[in-house]
Amino acid sequence: MGLKVSNVNKSYSNIPIIRNLSMDVQQGSIFGFLGPNGAGKTTTMRMILDITRPDNGTITWNGRSVRAVPRRYWGYLPEERGLYPKMTVEDQLLFLARMYGLPRKQIQTELDEWLERFQITSYRKKVVSTLSKGNQQKIQFIATILHNPDILIMDEPFSGLDPVNMLMLKDAFLEMHRRHKTIIFSTHQMHQVEELCENIVIMNKGQIVIQGNVKDIKRQSGRQLVRLTVADDTQTDWLDAMPGISDVHRRQDYIELRIQTHVNPDDILQAALNKGGHVTRFELVEPSLNDIFVAQVSDIAMPDTPVPVS
């Protein structure tokens, strides 16, 4: 059970924004929703939340139309700031949580815990507009989860955060996962997706271009990278002319080779040894999710139907 989006389409002024979108999000999972700006991610999130309704198709949560799911089940963190800038942090968070009918004492306990966790207890009486972007983002995250929703929809939650605060938010995601919450989030921070998500969707121009398990997507991407380090890296010109190698990039402490799928990586290692080089590193690595993302969304001609990865 979980979220099921089936054959959803959405147009504005006869311009297609979402085309035949279908995806499943397992209950209790952390799900990455990826794509370039303008791909249709925010529109899809708003349809899931029933803020905007699709032209056709269905969206259900545990078999029930999202239109019938009570609002308290949902937590939404929009990409743009959704806070009242002239209210204090504490008043704002108490007000938003009380809208869902929670008793003040229960809210206060959770609020104290999250302010302490995010190291912003000293800001509780400060006006929101006086806080930095990063601290406002942390306040917005607390506002999203304080009423204890089951499904969290987060649009660019890592936006505006420095590395330390990114780590705090990542830990908060894992805490929500331990509480069996379902998290759907978009981001351009691909390393966060690799660390947090089991399954993803990549959209482009309103369509899904790839979806499935992150490990399977990387394994089946059809691209192979070799990282090679030899003691004398000045004697590696032969790599540029070796058949089956499409790219050679000389990094500061290693050489990265992109090899064609029919090439046996062991042949490259043997060639390096035959050239008399002392090989100190030889590693076959999967492409990063960032590489796959760029390859998928930079294509000019998009497929007519999504490309599933099972």
GROMACS .gro file of C-alpha atoms in nm:
model
  310
    1MET     CA    1   0.000   0.000   0.000
    2GLY     CA    2   0.101   0.362  -0.037
    3LEU     CA    3   0.065   0.636  -0.296
    4LYS     CA    4  -0.043   0.540  -0.647
    5VAL     CA    5  -0.050   0.786  -0.937
    6SER     CA    6  -0.217   0.638  -1.247
    7ASN     CA    7  -0.223   0.786  -1.598
    8VAL     CA    8  -0.240   1.147  -1.481
    9ASN     CA    9  -0.248   1.437  -1.727
   10LYS     CA   10  -0.255   1.810  -1.661
   11SER     CA   11  -0.265   2.106  -1.899
   12TYR     CA   12  -0.284   2.482  -1.854
   13SER     CA   13  -0.429   2.691  -2.139
   14ASN     CA   14  -0.414   2.381  -2.360
   15ILE     CA   15  -0.041   2.344  -2.295
   16PRO     CA   16   0.043   1.994  -2.162
   17ILE     CA   17   0.234   2.013  -1.833
   18ILE     CA   18   0.203   1.650  -1.715
   19ARG     CA   19   0.165   1.368  -1.965
   20ASN     CA   20   0.048   1.019  -1.877
   21LEU     CA   21   0.223   1.012  -1.541
   22SER     CA   22   0.214   0.687  -1.341
   23MET     CA   23   0.420   0.601  -1.035
   24ASP     CA   24   0.397   0.410  -0.707
   25VAL     CA   25   0.544   0.515  -0.373
   26GLN     CA   26   0.558   0.247  -0.106
   27GLN     CA   27   0.422   0.344   0.235
   28GLY     CA   28   0.699   0.425   0.482
   29SER     CA   29   0.964   0.484   0.215
   30ILE     CA   30   1.181   0.783   0.123
   31PHE     CA   31   1.118   0.856  -0.244
   32GLY     CA   32   1.321   1.087  -0.469
   33PHE     CA   33   1.129   1.295  -0.723
   34LEU     CA   34   1.382   1.440  -0.966
   35GLY     CA   35   1.394   1.651  -1.278
   36PRO     CA   36   1.519   1.984  -1.414
   37ASN     CA   37   1.339   2.310  -1.350
   38GLY     CA   38   1.007   2.310  -1.534
   39ALA     CA   39   0.985   1.930  -1.554
   40GLY     CA   40   0.648   1.923  -1.374
   41LYS     CA   41   0.756   1.815  -1.024
   42THR     CA   42   0.579   2.092  -0.832
   43THR     CA   43   0.261   2.052  -1.037
   44THR     CA   44   0.262   1.680  -0.960
   45MET     CA   45   0.316   1.742  -0.589
   46ARG     CA   46   0.026   1.988  -0.584
   47MET     CA   47  -0.197   1.730  -0.751
   48ILE     CA   48  -0.096   1.467  -0.495
   49LEU     CA   49  -0.197   1.714  -0.224
   50ASP     CA   50  -0.524   1.791  -0.406
   51ILE     CA   51  -0.432   2.159  -0.427
   52THR     CA   52  -0.458   2.123  -0.805
   53ARG     CA   53  -0.662   1.852  -0.971
   54PRO     CA   54  -0.556   1.651  -1.277
   55ASP     CA   55  -0.748   1.670  -1.603
   56ASN     CA   56  -0.776   1.292  -1.591
   57GLY     CA   57  -0.622   0.993  -1.419
   58THR     CA   58  -0.632   0.895  -1.050
   59ILE     CA   59  -0.421   0.956  -0.739
   60THR     CA   60  -0.483   0.739  -0.433
   61TRP     CA   61  -0.337   0.686  -0.087
   62ASN     CA   62  -0.379   0.330   0.041
   63GLY     CA   63  -0.652   0.274  -0.217
   64ARG     CA   64  -0.844   0.590  -0.122
   65SER     CA   65  -0.867   0.897  -0.344
   66VAL     CA   66  -0.643   1.173  -0.209
   67ARG     CA   67  -0.947   1.401  -0.225
   68ALA     CA   68  -1.095   1.199   0.063
   69VAL     CA   69  -0.780   1.180   0.278
   70PRO     CA   70  -0.800   1.424   0.575
   71ARG     CA   71  -0.559   1.718   0.561
   72ARG     CA   72  -0.393   1.621   0.889
   73TYR     CA   73  -0.245   1.317   0.712
   74TRP     CA   74  -0.035   1.546   0.490
   75GLY     CA   75   0.269   1.761   0.553
   76TYR     CA   76   0.380   1.997   0.276
   77LEU     CA   77   0.703   2.192   0.251
   78PRO     CA   78   0.680   2.414  -0.060
   79GLU     CA   79   0.982   2.535  -0.251
   80GLU     CA   80   0.894   2.897  -0.181
   81ARG     CA   81   0.881   3.015   0.180
   82GLY     CA   82   0.537   2.957   0.332
   83LEU     CA   83   0.588   3.132   0.666
   84TYR     CA   84   0.436   3.447   0.814
   85PRO     CA   85   0.738   3.680   0.829
   86LYS     CA   86   0.614   3.903   1.114
   87MET     CA   87   0.530   3.626   1.360
   88THR     CA   88   0.775   3.483   1.609
   89VAL     CA   89   0.906   3.133   1.552
   90GLU     CA   90   0.716   2.986   1.848
   91ASP     CA   91   0.385   3.162   1.775
   92GLN     CA   92   0.405   3.062   1.410
   93LEU     CA   93   0.467   2.694   1.477
   94LEU     CA   94   0.205   2.671   1.752
   95PHE     CA   95  -0.051   2.845   1.530
   96LEU     CA   96   0.009   2.617   1.231
   97ALA     CA   97  -0.002   2.299   1.439
   98ARG     CA   98  -0.315   2.408   1.631
   99MET     CA   99  -0.494   2.441   1.296
  100TYR     CA  100  -0.492   2.059   1.284
  101GLY     CA  101  -0.665   2.035   1.623
  102LEU     CA  102  -0.366   1.922   1.829
  103PRO     CA  103  -0.362   2.016   2.200
  104ARG     CA  104  -0.113   2.288   2.290
  105LYS     CA  105   0.070   2.072   2.547
  106GLN     CA  106   0.141   1.797   2.294
  107ILE     CA  107   0.260   2.050   2.036
  108GLN     CA  108   0.485   2.222   2.290
  109THR     CA  109   0.665   1.897   2.374
  110GLU     CA  110   0.737   1.821   2.007
  111LEU     CA  111   0.831   2.182   1.940
  112ASP     CA  112   1.086   2.188   2.221
  113GLU     CA  113   1.242   1.866   2.089
  114TRP     CA  114   1.278   1.990   1.731
  115LEU     CA  115   1.408   2.335   1.823
  116GLU     CA  116   1.674   2.166   2.034
  117ARG     CA  117   1.752   1.913   1.761
  118PHE     CA  118   1.804   2.188   1.502
  119GLN     CA  119   2.003   2.402   1.750
  120ILE     CA  120   1.767   2.699   1.718
  121THR     CA  121   1.614   2.710   2.067
  122SER     CA  122   1.744   3.065   2.114
  123TYR     CA  123   1.541   3.180   1.813
  124ARG     CA  124   1.199   3.076   1.943
  125LYS     CA  125   1.099   3.435   2.036
  126LYS     CA  126   1.253   3.593   1.725
  127VAL     CA  127   1.052   3.721   1.431
  128VAL     CA  128   1.082   3.483   1.134
  129SER     CA  129   1.193   3.756   0.890
  130THR     CA  130   1.506   3.821   1.098
  131LEU     CA  131   1.637   3.466   1.053
  132SER     CA  132   1.878   3.345   0.787
  133LYS     CA  133   1.750   3.146   0.488
  134GLY     CA  134   1.886   2.827   0.636
  135ASN     CA  135   1.716   2.879   0.971
  136GLN     CA  136   1.390   2.973   0.802
  137GLN     CA  137   1.411   2.647   0.611
  138LYS     CA  138   1.452   2.456   0.937
  139ILE     CA  139   1.147   2.636   1.080
  140GLN     CA  140   0.952   2.545   0.769
  141PHE     CA  141   1.051   2.180   0.808
  142ILE     CA  142   0.931   2.179   1.169
  143ALA     CA  143   0.602   2.335   1.055
  144THR     CA  144   0.566   2.051   0.805
  145ILE     CA  145   0.602   1.769   1.057
  146LEU     CA  146   0.479   1.916   1.387
  147HIS     CA  147   0.119   1.792   1.347
  148ASN     CA  148   0.253   1.436   1.298
  149PRO     CA  149   0.138   1.371   0.938
  150ASP     CA  150   0.170   1.033   0.769
  151ILE     CA  151   0.283   1.162   0.427
  152LEU     CA  152   0.546   1.434   0.381
  153ILE     CA  153   0.569   1.612   0.045
  154MET     CA  154   0.882   1.829   0.030
  155ASP     CA  155   0.979   2.049  -0.263
  156GLU     CA  156   1.353   2.129  -0.255
  157PRO     CA  157   1.386   2.089   0.125
  158PHE     CA  158   1.768   2.120   0.113
  159SER     CA  159   1.754   2.459  -0.061
  160GLY     CA  160   1.955   2.731   0.114
  161LEU     CA  161   2.125   2.496   0.361
  162ASP     CA  162   2.498   2.483   0.426
  163PRO     CA  163   2.667   2.140   0.464
  164VAL     CA  164   2.618   2.131   0.842
  165ASN     CA  165   2.247   2.209   0.818
  166MET     CA  166   2.209   1.965   0.529
  167LEU     CA  167   2.341   1.693   0.759
  168MET     CA  168   2.090   1.796   1.028
  169LEU     CA  169   1.803   1.776   0.780
  170LYS     CA  170   1.925   1.442   0.650
  171ASP     CA  171   1.919   1.308   1.007
  172ALA     CA  172   1.566   1.448   1.045
  173PHE     CA  173   1.460   1.260   0.732
  174LEU     CA  174   1.596   0.939   0.879
  175GLU     CA  175   1.411   1.008   1.204
  176MET     CA  176   1.086   1.049   1.008
  177HIS     CA  177   1.166   0.723   0.828
  178ARG     CA  178   1.210   0.548   1.164
  179ARG     CA  179   0.864   0.681   1.256
  180HIS     CA  180   0.728   0.506   0.944
  181LYS     CA  181   0.644   0.830   0.762
  182THR     CA  182   0.627   0.832   0.382
  183ILE     CA  183   0.856   1.102   0.239
  184ILE     CA  184   0.844   1.228  -0.120
  185PHE     CA  185   1.094   1.500  -0.196
  186SER     CA  186   1.249   1.680  -0.490
  187THR     CA  187   1.603   1.808  -0.491
  188HIS     CA  188   1.899   1.893  -0.711
  189GLN     CA  189   2.134   1.748  -0.447
  190MET     CA  190   2.194   1.409  -0.609
  191HIS     CA  191   2.422   1.282  -0.332
  192GLN     CA  192   2.135   1.327  -0.084
  193VAL     CA  193   1.912   1.116  -0.307
  194GLU     CA  194   2.174   0.839  -0.330
  195GLU     CA  195   2.211   0.835   0.047
  196LEU     CA  196   1.842   0.854   0.139
  197CYS     CA  197   1.631   0.698  -0.134
  198GLU     CA  198   1.569   0.344  -0.239
  199ASN     CA  199   1.345   0.439  -0.534
  200ILE     CA  200   1.326   0.744  -0.758
  201VAL     CA  201   1.152   0.897  -1.057
  202ILE     CA  202   1.328   1.127  -1.303
  203MET     CA  203   1.095   1.355  -1.501
  204ASN     CA  204   1.159   1.573  -1.802
  205LYS     CA  205   0.908   1.785  -1.993
  206GLY     CA  206   0.615   1.645  -1.798
  207GLN     CA  207   0.704   1.280  -1.856
  208ILE     CA  208   0.880   1.012  -1.656
  209VAL     CA  209   1.198   0.920  -1.838
  210ILE     CA  210   1.329   0.672  -1.585
  211GLN     CA  211   1.202   0.522  -1.261
  212GLY     CA  212   1.283   0.240  -1.023
  213ASN     CA  213   1.532   0.127  -0.763
  214VAL     CA  214   1.842   0.350  -0.741
  215LYS     CA  215   2.085   0.057  -0.733
  216ASP     CA  216   1.917  -0.110  -1.031
  217ILE     CA  217   1.914   0.213  -1.230
  218LYS     CA  218   2.286   0.260  -1.174
  219ARG     CA  219   2.361  -0.103  -1.249
  220GLN     CA  220   2.161  -0.103  -1.571
  221SER     CA  221   2.269   0.237  -1.698
  222GLY     CA  222   2.502   0.073  -1.951
  223ARG     CA  223   2.795   0.298  -1.865
  224GLN     CA  224   3.121   0.179  -1.715
  225LEU     CA  225   3.384   0.394  -1.549
  226VAL     CA  226   3.737   0.283  -1.461
  227ARG     CA  227   3.961   0.477  -1.226
  228LEU     CA  228   4.327   0.404  -1.276
  229THR     CA  229   4.636   0.531  -1.100
  230VAL     CA  230   4.987   0.447  -1.216
  231ALA     CA  231   5.314   0.550  -1.056
  232ASP     CA  232   5.429   0.742  -1.366
  233ASP     CA  233   5.117   0.912  -1.502
  234THR     CA  234   5.318   1.081  -1.777
  235GLN     CA  235   5.339   0.748  -1.960
  236THR     CA  236   4.967   0.703  -2.026
  237ASP     CA  237   4.923   0.847  -2.375
  238TRP     CA  238   4.840   0.496  -2.501
  239LEU     CA  239   4.503   0.520  -2.323
  240ASP     CA  240   4.382   0.785  -2.569
  241ALA     CA  241   4.424   0.549  -2.862
  242MET     CA  242   4.301   0.228  -2.700
  243PRO     CA  243   3.989   0.084  -2.873
  244GLY     CA  244   3.675   0.078  -2.660
  245ILE     CA  245   3.763   0.383  -2.448
  246SER     CA  246   3.534   0.676  -2.527
  247ASP     CA  247   3.666   0.932  -2.278
  248VAL     CA  248   3.986   0.982  -2.084
  249HIS     CA  249   3.989   1.238  -1.801
  250ARG     CA  250   4.310   1.295  -1.608
  251ARG     CA  251   4.226   1.397  -1.254
  252GLN     CA  252   4.470   1.514  -0.991
  253ASP     CA  253   4.528   1.170  -0.838
  254TYR     CA  254   4.377   0.927  -1.089
  255ILE     CA  255   4.271   0.880  -1.450
  256GLU     CA  256   3.905   0.821  -1.521
  257LEU     CA  257   3.810   0.622  -1.829
  258ARG     CA  258   3.466   0.571  -1.975
  259ILE     CA  259   3.466   0.235  -2.149
  260GLN     CA  260   3.218   0.082  -2.390
  261THR     CA  261   3.000  -0.203  -2.266
  262HIS     CA  262   3.171  -0.471  -2.477
  263VAL     CA  263   3.513  -0.395  -2.327
  264ASN     CA  264   3.647  -0.619  -2.051
  265PRO     CA  265   3.797  -0.392  -1.781
  266ASP     CA  266   4.060  -0.658  -1.712
  267ASP     CA  267   4.205  -0.587  -2.059
  268ILE     CA  268   4.275  -0.229  -1.956
  269LEU     CA  269   4.448  -0.343  -1.637
  270GLN     CA  270   4.658  -0.591  -1.831
  271ALA     CA  271   4.750  -0.323  -2.086
  272ALA     CA  272   4.862  -0.091  -1.808
  273LEU     CA  273   5.080  -0.365  -1.659
  274ASN     CA  274   5.224  -0.451  -2.001
  275LYS     CA  275   5.326  -0.090  -2.050
  276GLY     CA  276   5.552  -0.128  -1.753
  277GLY     CA  277   5.352   0.094  -1.523
  278HIS     CA  278   5.322   0.033  -1.151
  279VAL     CA  279   4.944   0.027  -1.097
  280THR     CA  280   4.847   0.156  -0.751
  281ARG     CA  281   4.474   0.186  -0.813
  282PHE     CA  282   4.233   0.010  -1.044
  283GLU     CA  283   3.862   0.047  -0.973
  284LEU     CA  284   3.547  -0.022  -1.173
  285VAL     CA  285   3.277   0.218  -1.052
  286GLU     CA  286   2.911   0.269  -1.130
  287PRO     CA  287   2.809   0.606  -1.273
  288SER     CA  288   2.681   0.852  -1.015
  289LEU     CA  289   2.314   0.940  -1.004
  290ASN     CA  290   2.418   1.288  -1.112
  291ASP     CA  291   2.571   1.143  -1.432
  292ILE     CA  292   2.253   0.949  -1.504
  293PHE     CA  293   2.035   1.253  -1.433
  294VAL     CA  294   2.233   1.474  -1.670
  295ALA     CA  295   2.229   1.207  -1.942
  296GLN     CA  296   1.852   1.165  -1.915
  297VAL     CA  297   1.742   1.529  -1.906
  298SER     CA  298   1.993   1.665  -2.160
  299ASP     CA  299   1.851   1.454  -2.447
  300ILE     CA  300   1.678   1.674  -2.702
  301ALA     CA  301   1.445   1.399  -2.826
  302MET     CA  302   1.250   1.246  -2.541
  303PRO     CA  303   1.089   0.900  -2.566
  304ASP     CA  304   0.715   0.876  -2.629
  305THR     CA  305   0.675   0.646  -2.328
  306PRO     CA  306   0.857   0.624  -1.993
  307VAL     CA  307   1.158   0.398  -1.964
  308PRO     CA  308   1.099   0.174  -1.661
  309VAL     CA  309   1.376   0.004  -1.472
  310SER     CA  310   1.264  -0.309  -1.292
   0.00000   0.00000   0.00000
